Tab-separated table of C-alpha atoms in Angstrom:
chain	number	residue	atom	x	y	z
A	1	MET	CA	112.921	32.584	237.716
A	2	SER	CA	111.247	32.008	234.391
A	3	GLN	CA	107.781	31.860	232.963
A	4	GLN	CA	106.240	28.438	232.519
A	5	PRO	CA	104.751	28.089	229.002
A	6	LEU	CA	102.332	25.237	228.460
A	7	ALA	CA	101.790	23.389	225.214
A	8	SER	CA	98.370	24.182	223.774
A	9	PRO	CA	96.601	23.059	220.622
A	10	ALA	CA	95.093	26.483	220.172
A	11	ALA	CA	95.784	29.657	222.122
A	12	SER	CA	99.055	30.279	223.919
A	13	VAL	CA	99.174	29.701	227.675
A	14	THR	CA	101.687	31.207	230.091
A	15	VAL	CA	101.711	30.779	233.862
A	16	PHE	CA	103.649	33.478	235.710
A	17	ALA	CA	104.869	31.351	238.581
A	18	SER	CA	108.267	30.118	239.680
A	19	PRO	CA	109.139	26.436	240.153
A	20	ALA	CA	108.869	27.112	243.902
A	21	SER	CA	105.182	27.968	243.531
A	22	TRP	CA	102.807	25.051	243.777
A	23	ILE	CA	100.219	25.037	240.978
A	24	GLU	CA	97.659	22.231	240.897
A	25	SER	CA	97.597	20.097	237.769
A	26	ASP	CA	93.801	20.536	237.634
A	27	ALA	CA	94.292	24.293	237.296
A	28	LEU	CA	96.768	23.790	234.459
A	29	ASP	CA	94.327	21.421	232.762
A	30	GLN	CA	91.616	24.074	233.004
A	31	CYS	CA	93.943	26.610	231.384
A	32	ARG	CA	94.493	24.216	228.475
A	33	GLN	CA	90.757	23.601	228.157
A	34	VAL	CA	90.072	27.329	228.022
A	35	ALA	CA	92.870	27.772	225.462
A	36	ALA	CA	91.072	25.333	223.170
A	37	LEU	CA	87.840	27.362	223.107
A	38	ASP	CA	86.820	28.998	219.836
A	39	GLY	CA	88.313	32.446	219.428
A	40	MET	CA	90.742	32.179	222.333
A	41	ARG	CA	93.984	34.109	221.803
A	42	HIS	CA	95.993	33.882	225.014
A	43	VAL	CA	95.605	32.589	228.573
A	44	ALA	CA	97.741	34.116	231.331
A	45	GLY	CA	97.842	32.301	234.659
A	46	MET	CA	98.841	34.208	237.775
A	47	PRO	CA	100.923	32.736	240.636
A	48	ASP	CA	97.714	32.312	242.690
A	49	LEU	CA	96.220	30.070	239.976
A	50	HIS	CA	93.888	27.326	241.248
A	51	PRO	CA	90.933	25.317	239.908
A	52	GLY	CA	87.477	26.867	239.724
A	53	LYS	CA	84.012	25.795	238.648
A	54	GLY	CA	84.397	25.352	234.921
A	55	ALA	CA	87.284	27.812	234.575
A	56	PRO	CA	90.555	28.515	236.377
A	57	ILE	CA	90.701	31.150	239.117
A	58	GLY	CA	93.679	33.466	238.946
A	59	ALA	CA	93.674	33.770	235.161
A	60	ALA	CA	93.239	36.423	232.478
A	61	MET	CA	91.911	35.123	229.158
A	62	SER	CA	91.809	37.029	225.876
A	63	SER	CA	89.401	35.925	223.150
A	64	THR	CA	87.515	37.228	220.135
A	65	VAL	CA	84.459	35.498	221.642
A	66	LEU	CA	82.814	36.575	224.912
A	67	TYR	CA	82.300	33.711	227.399
A	68	PRO	CA	80.263	34.684	230.514
A	69	LEU	CA	81.457	31.552	232.344
A	70	LEU	CA	85.022	32.901	232.239
A	71	VAL	CA	83.884	35.838	234.366
A	72	GLY	CA	81.774	33.733	236.698
A	73	SER	CA	78.811	34.537	238.885
A	74	ASP	CA	80.289	37.207	241.147
A	75	ILE	CA	80.708	39.839	238.447
A	76	GLY	CA	82.448	42.930	239.780
A	77	CYS	CA	83.878	41.234	242.857
A	78	GLY	CA	86.882	43.202	243.968
A	79	ILE	CA	88.923	44.734	246.762
A	80	ALA	CA	88.789	48.351	247.918
A	81	VAL	CA	91.040	50.142	250.407
A	82	PHE	CA	89.673	53.044	252.478
A	83	PRO	CA	91.870	55.134	254.796
A	84	ILE	CA	90.145	55.404	258.179
A	85	ARG	CA	90.765	57.579	261.229
A	86	LEU	CA	89.993	56.205	264.684
A	87	LYS	CA	90.419	57.930	268.044
A	88	ARG	CA	91.331	54.754	269.894
A	89	VAL	CA	92.684	51.529	268.458
A	90	ALA	CA	91.865	48.613	270.744
A	91	PRO	CA	91.398	45.661	268.350
A	92	GLU	CA	89.553	43.415	270.824
A	93	LYS	CA	86.972	46.110	271.560
A	94	LEU	CA	86.676	47.115	267.908
A	95	ALA	CA	86.051	43.487	266.917
A	96	ALA	CA	82.907	43.537	269.070
A	97	ARG	CA	81.600	46.686	267.365
A	98	PHE	CA	81.399	45.446	263.763
A	99	PRO	CA	77.831	45.605	262.403
A	100	ASP	CA	75.981	42.562	261.073
A	101	LEU	CA	77.107	42.606	257.443
A	102	ASP	CA	74.874	39.667	256.546
A	103	ARG	CA	71.915	42.059	256.707
A	104	THR	CA	71.219	45.184	254.685
A	105	PRO	CA	71.273	48.463	256.625
A	106	GLU	CA	68.039	49.666	258.202
A	107	PRO	CA	66.187	52.259	256.111
A	108	ASP	CA	67.176	55.060	258.505
A	109	ASP	CA	70.871	54.103	258.567
A	110	LEU	CA	72.938	57.185	257.702
A	111	ALA	CA	75.302	54.999	255.666
A	112	TRP	CA	72.716	55.135	252.849
A	113	SER	CA	73.922	58.686	252.196
A	114	VAL	CA	76.670	57.265	249.954
A	115	VAL	CA	74.012	55.986	247.534
A	116	ASP	CA	73.762	58.953	245.215
A	117	GLY	CA	72.189	58.680	241.782
A	118	GLY	CA	70.302	55.437	242.216
A	119	ILE	CA	71.142	51.770	242.596
A	120	PRO	CA	72.547	49.974	239.514
A	121	ALA	CA	69.955	47.660	237.924
A	122	GLY	CA	67.591	48.660	240.750
A	123	HIS	CA	68.959	45.646	242.623
A	124	ARG	CA	68.521	46.410	246.323
A	125	ASP	CA	68.758	42.829	247.621
A	126	GLY	CA	71.989	42.275	249.543
A	127	LEU	CA	73.217	45.842	249.159
A	128	GLY	CA	75.550	46.708	252.018
A	129	THR	CA	76.326	43.045	252.816
A	130	VAL	CA	79.696	41.358	252.418
A	131	GLY	CA	78.710	37.771	251.555
A	132	ARG	CA	80.386	34.536	252.620
A	133	GLY	CA	83.154	32.437	251.067
A	134	ASN	CA	86.439	34.322	250.883
A	135	HIS	CA	84.821	37.749	251.239
A	136	PHE	CA	85.821	39.860	254.224
A	137	VAL	CA	86.214	43.302	255.758
A	138	GLU	CA	89.465	44.018	257.548
A	139	LEU	CA	90.780	46.783	259.732
A	140	ALA	CA	94.515	46.867	259.025
A	141	ARG	CA	97.604	48.981	259.579
A	142	ILE	CA	100.016	50.141	256.862
A	143	ASP	CA	103.396	48.530	257.439
A	144	ASP	CA	106.734	48.017	255.705
A	145	VAL	CA	106.430	50.906	253.248
A	146	ARG	CA	108.772	50.149	250.333
A	147	ASP	CA	107.907	53.068	248.037
A	148	HIS	CA	107.355	56.119	250.230
A	149	GLY	CA	106.735	58.441	247.298
A	150	HIS	CA	104.012	56.260	245.808
A	151	ALA	CA	102.432	55.710	249.224
A	152	ALA	CA	102.412	59.453	249.828
A	153	ARG	CA	100.631	60.036	246.522
A	154	LEU	CA	97.907	57.726	247.830
A	155	GLY	CA	97.821	59.667	251.079
A	156	LEU	CA	99.303	56.763	253.052
A	157	SER	CA	102.257	56.351	255.369
A	158	GLY	CA	103.485	53.767	257.844
A	159	GLY	CA	101.165	53.262	260.807
A	160	ASP	CA	98.054	54.561	259.036
A	161	LEU	CA	94.843	52.583	259.388
A	162	VAL	CA	92.803	51.288	256.446
A	163	LEU	CA	89.605	49.355	255.902
A	164	ILE	CA	89.952	46.622	253.277
A	165	VAL	CA	86.661	45.472	251.753
A	166	HIS	CA	86.469	42.348	249.582
A	167	SER	CA	82.993	41.808	248.158
A	168	GLY	CA	81.125	41.721	244.863
A	169	SER	CA	77.745	41.974	243.203
A	170	ARG	CA	76.086	39.362	245.421
A	171	GLY	CA	72.882	37.981	243.875
A	172	LEU	CA	72.931	40.321	240.879
A	173	GLY	CA	75.960	38.749	239.199
A	174	GLU	CA	74.727	35.269	240.044
A	175	ARG	CA	71.406	36.021	238.355
A	176	ILE	CA	73.097	37.311	235.214
A	177	LEU	CA	75.224	34.177	234.822
A	178	ARG	CA	72.372	31.817	235.692
A	179	GLU	CA	70.079	33.332	233.071
A	180	HIS	CA	72.827	32.830	230.484
A	181	THR	CA	73.769	29.266	231.434
A	182	GLU	CA	70.148	28.075	231.631
A	183	VAL	CA	69.899	28.714	227.891
A	184	HIS	CA	73.457	28.610	226.563
A	185	GLY	CA	75.376	26.559	229.113
A	186	ALA	CA	79.123	27.262	228.992
A	187	GLY	CA	78.792	28.686	225.487
A	188	PRO	CA	79.432	32.253	224.334
A	189	ALA	CA	77.144	35.209	224.812
A	190	PRO	CA	74.825	35.362	221.762
A	191	ASP	CA	74.559	39.144	222.174
A	192	PRO	CA	77.837	40.431	223.655
A	193	ASP	CA	76.621	44.029	223.888
A	194	ALA	CA	73.578	42.992	225.899
A	195	TYR	CA	75.733	40.944	228.272
A	196	LEU	CA	78.243	43.779	228.640
A	197	ALA	CA	75.472	46.230	229.557
A	198	ARG	CA	74.294	43.974	232.384
A	199	HIS	CA	77.905	43.181	233.338
A	200	ASP	CA	78.706	46.881	233.684
A	201	GLU	CA	75.717	47.356	235.990
A	202	ALA	CA	76.974	44.525	238.205
A	203	VAL	CA	80.465	46.050	238.278
A	204	ALA	CA	79.013	49.431	239.295
A	205	TRP	CA	76.899	47.664	241.930
A	206	GLY	CA	80.026	46.026	243.367
A	207	HIS	CA	81.811	49.375	243.659
A	208	LEU	CA	78.788	50.897	245.405
A	209	ASN	CA	78.462	47.893	247.704
A	210	ARG	CA	82.076	48.151	248.881
A	211	ARG	CA	81.631	51.855	249.558
A	212	LEU	CA	78.423	51.279	251.515
A	213	ILE	CA	80.017	48.478	253.539
A	214	ALA	CA	83.020	50.653	254.412
A	215	THR	CA	80.745	53.494	255.501
A	216	ARG	CA	78.695	51.151	257.694
A	217	VAL	CA	81.789	49.730	259.369
A	218	ALA	CA	83.475	53.092	259.874
A	219	ARG	CA	80.381	54.494	261.579
A	220	ALA	CA	80.055	51.419	263.793
A	221	LEU	CA	83.706	51.711	264.852
A	222	GLY	CA	83.370	55.426	265.553
A	223	GLY	CA	85.726	56.234	262.718
A	224	ASP	CA	85.881	58.552	259.745
A	225	ILE	CA	86.607	57.649	256.106
A	226	ALA	CA	86.198	61.236	254.895
A	227	ASP	CA	84.020	61.232	251.763
A	228	GLY	CA	84.085	57.453	251.507
A	229	THR	CA	86.356	57.446	248.465
A	230	PRO	CA	88.786	54.499	248.367
A	231	VAL	CA	92.432	54.911	247.372
A	232	VAL	CA	92.193	51.555	245.565
A	233	ASP	CA	89.095	49.798	244.215
A	234	LEU	CA	89.575	47.241	241.454
A	235	CYS	CA	87.389	44.284	240.563
A	236	HIS	CA	88.956	40.945	239.688
A	237	ASN	CA	85.952	39.219	238.076
A	238	SER	CA	85.184	41.127	234.900
A	239	VAL	CA	85.540	41.413	231.141
A	240	GLU	CA	86.660	44.377	229.057
A	241	VAL	CA	87.051	45.045	225.352
A	242	ARG	CA	90.748	45.505	224.661
A	243	ASP	CA	92.887	45.321	221.530
A	244	GLY	CA	89.982	44.024	219.492
A	245	ALA	CA	89.248	41.167	221.892
A	246	TYR	CA	87.371	40.375	225.081
A	247	LEU	CA	89.736	40.249	228.053
A	248	HIS	CA	88.146	38.044	230.704
A	249	ARG	CA	89.513	38.142	234.233
A	250	LYS	CA	88.502	35.543	236.817
A	251	GLY	CA	90.366	36.091	240.047
A	252	ALA	CA	92.833	38.426	238.354
A	253	ALA	CA	93.103	42.190	238.751
A	254	PRO	CA	93.908	44.823	236.115
A	255	GLY	CA	97.662	45.309	236.299
A	256	ASP	CA	98.434	47.929	233.656
A	257	GLY	CA	99.367	51.027	235.600
A	258	LYS	CA	96.879	50.286	238.397
A	259	ASP	CA	97.438	50.095	242.147
A	260	VAL	CA	96.181	46.777	243.519
A	261	LEU	CA	95.678	45.346	246.991
A	262	ILE	CA	96.678	41.678	246.764
A	263	ALA	CA	94.997	39.978	249.700
A	264	GLY	CA	96.813	37.524	251.913
A	265	THR	CA	94.853	35.697	254.603
A	266	ARG	CA	93.406	36.782	257.913
A	267	GLY	CA	96.631	35.543	259.532
A	268	THR	CA	99.144	37.152	257.178
A	269	ARG	CA	99.988	40.465	255.636
A	270	SER	CA	98.466	41.706	252.384
A	271	PHE	CA	100.380	43.775	249.838
A	272	LEU	CA	99.594	47.017	248.076
A	273	VAL	CA	101.404	46.912	244.735
A	274	ALA	CA	101.812	49.020	241.627
A	275	GLY	CA	100.923	46.886	238.633
A	276	HIS	CA	102.704	47.247	235.297
A	277	ALA	CA	101.810	44.023	233.508
A	278	GLY	CA	102.005	43.925	229.725
A	279	ALA	CA	100.302	42.017	226.955
A	280	GLU	CA	101.953	38.663	227.709
A	281	ALA	CA	100.292	38.709	231.143
A	282	ASN	CA	97.077	40.012	229.567
A	283	HIS	CA	97.652	43.268	231.456
A	284	SER	CA	96.817	41.535	234.739
A	285	VAL	CA	98.190	40.626	238.164
A	286	ALA	CA	97.155	38.235	240.932
A	287	HIS	CA	94.277	39.135	243.229
A	288	GLY	CA	95.236	37.197	246.359
A	289	ALA	CA	97.050	34.268	247.888
A	290	GLY	CA	94.939	31.666	246.067
A	291	ARG	CA	93.564	28.499	247.632
A	292	LYS	CA	95.781	25.441	247.984
A	293	MET	CA	93.069	23.323	249.650
A	294	SER	CA	89.496	22.699	248.619
A	295	ARG	CA	86.901	23.806	251.145
A	296	ALA	CA	86.188	20.167	252.064
A	297	ASP	CA	89.885	19.450	252.661
A	298	ALA	CA	90.370	22.650	254.638
A	299	LEU	CA	87.354	21.873	256.829
A	300	ARG	CA	88.539	18.332	257.561
A	301	ARG	CA	92.206	19.165	258.158
A	302	ASN	CA	91.728	22.312	260.198
A	303	LYS	CA	89.043	20.777	262.438
A	304	ALA	CA	91.559	18.056	263.253
A	305	LYS	CA	94.354	20.537	264.004
A	306	HIS	CA	92.677	23.602	265.526
A	307	THR	CA	89.938	24.715	267.864
A	308	VAL	CA	87.542	27.586	267.192
A	309	GLU	CA	89.324	29.614	269.861
A	310	GLU	CA	92.707	29.081	268.202
A	311	LEU	CA	91.437	30.249	264.816
A	312	SER	CA	89.737	33.314	266.313
A	313	ARG	CA	93.179	34.791	266.969
A	314	THR	CA	96.079	34.797	264.529
A	315	PRO	CA	99.856	34.485	264.952
A	316	LEU	CA	99.972	38.218	264.269
A	317	GLY	CA	97.785	38.850	267.317
A	318	SER	CA	94.818	40.020	265.248
A	319	TYR	CA	91.187	39.117	265.903
A	320	VAL	CA	88.831	37.174	263.637
A	321	VAL	CA	85.078	37.796	263.726
A	322	CYS	CA	83.410	34.674	262.350
A	323	GLY	CA	80.284	33.193	263.941
A	324	ASP	CA	80.109	30.433	261.313
A	325	ARG	CA	82.237	27.540	262.595
A	326	GLN	CA	82.443	25.783	259.239
A	327	LEU	CA	83.535	28.952	257.454
A	328	LEU	CA	86.139	29.587	260.139
A	329	PHE	CA	87.795	26.250	259.325
A	330	GLU	CA	87.335	26.508	255.545
A	331	GLU	CA	88.976	29.929	255.449
A	332	ALA	CA	91.831	29.225	257.831
A	333	PRO	CA	95.175	30.686	256.695
A	334	ALA	CA	96.563	27.185	256.057
A	335	ALA	CA	94.020	26.732	253.237
A	336	TYR	CA	95.844	29.360	251.160
A	337	LYS	CA	99.189	29.716	249.427
A	338	ARG	CA	101.950	31.893	250.844
A	339	ILE	CA	101.177	35.475	249.887
A	340	GLU	CA	104.903	36.338	249.960
A	341	GLN	CA	105.532	33.731	247.246
A	342	VAL	CA	102.681	35.029	245.092
A	343	VAL	CA	103.822	38.637	245.319
A	344	GLY	CA	107.453	37.616	244.897
A	345	ASP	CA	106.602	35.863	241.623
A	346	LEU	CA	104.849	38.980	240.333
A	347	VAL	CA	107.861	41.120	241.210
A	348	GLU	CA	110.340	38.683	239.669
A	349	HIS	CA	108.347	38.558	236.430
A	350	GLY	CA	108.214	42.347	236.272
A	351	LEU	CA	104.435	42.490	236.654
A	352	ALA	CA	104.343	44.557	239.853
A	353	THR	CA	106.377	46.373	242.496
A	354	VAL	CA	105.485	46.542	246.171
A	355	ILE	CA	104.319	49.853	247.626
A	356	ALA	CA	103.584	48.684	251.180
A	357	ALA	CA	102.192	45.855	253.255
A	358	THR	CA	99.109	45.837	255.464
A	359	VAL	CA	98.897	43.989	258.772
A	360	PRO	CA	95.469	42.824	259.985
A	361	LEU	CA	94.077	44.026	263.308
A	362	VAL	CA	90.506	42.722	262.958
A	363	THR	CA	89.187	40.543	260.121
A	364	TYR	CA	85.408	40.271	259.808
A	365	LYS	CA	83.826	37.304	258.028
A	366	THR	CA	80.318	37.031	259.490
A	367	LEU	CA	78.521	37.328	262.807
A	368	GLY	CA	76.722	34.166	261.712
A	369	ASP	CA	75.193	32.116	264.505
A	370	THR	CA	76.211	34.762	267.034
A	371	ALA	CA	74.052	37.404	265.355
A	372	GLU	CA	71.111	35.012	264.962
A	373	GLN	CA	71.228	34.101	268.653
A	374	GLY	CA	71.248	37.779	269.529
A	375	ARG	CA	68.217	38.487	267.344
A	376	ARG	CA	66.328	35.601	268.964
A	377	ARG	CA	67.111	36.926	272.434
A	378	ARG	CA	65.857	40.374	271.451
């Protein structure tokens, strides 16, 4: 297995994927377009690389110029893993107990206790909600531990339960990008320090949001996540100053000595890995399986092949909570690449080693129409 370098008129481009991994030509074209931007040094594509709005998803891009579009609108979006203790594990019953994560907690909800020291940017809208798209909350079990010593250092062992929370900065990050693009379009930030200050608030907001979500869910399930501190919590939409340049990550997680949960789909395992990516990979690893179908294609194909009932259970026997029929089809496992291939490419390229896998028991997307019908009845 070898890296796939791409010819570029400006910055170097390397995609860390094997010939067996399917990478869309549109995603490769976007990498070349980014490489031609002023100040760009190096573009590293991960094995989950796929096209995005104006920039590739699954890429880490180093430049002497800061481009907000290369971070995107969901600044601080990331994945956190919280160990959880439950007295009884009956997935079907637990699926019915998830709270409505499309709505912020009520003012008297005890989950607010995790908000200590104020809310970043004072942005209360959407706090404690997971969002739509590929965001989710999942109750999963640790399985197939490959590095028992590393797992033990994280306080994990085979059979343990975890909550996996994938969410971001919601409307805050979107507002930051919109205010930039309305004036500067896809161009660079005229005042990088000012952008970074707002960016850092959105990143902090995302961390707080994932913690609040996990606390809400744990309480609803009758579980305990101790002090609410995750064993892993890394964002994959961000920018940092590194080696005299701005390292943009869009759908790529920090992979330099960090532990990362690389998400599969609701019907497959996910993988907890130890990242050790170097400069050629822009110190980054993949963040998930990566889409292989557009949402429109996934909706059309999966509606023709599956019923709502079929997609509400997975081949693994896990349950899917999704009251939005369209989202259920758009986010079906078939819309994504094989997570085993993505992780295998990272391992083969020396960017990561596997610590353990997680197997889904319940994956929450949204109560959607179900919740709205319930509110109307009440």
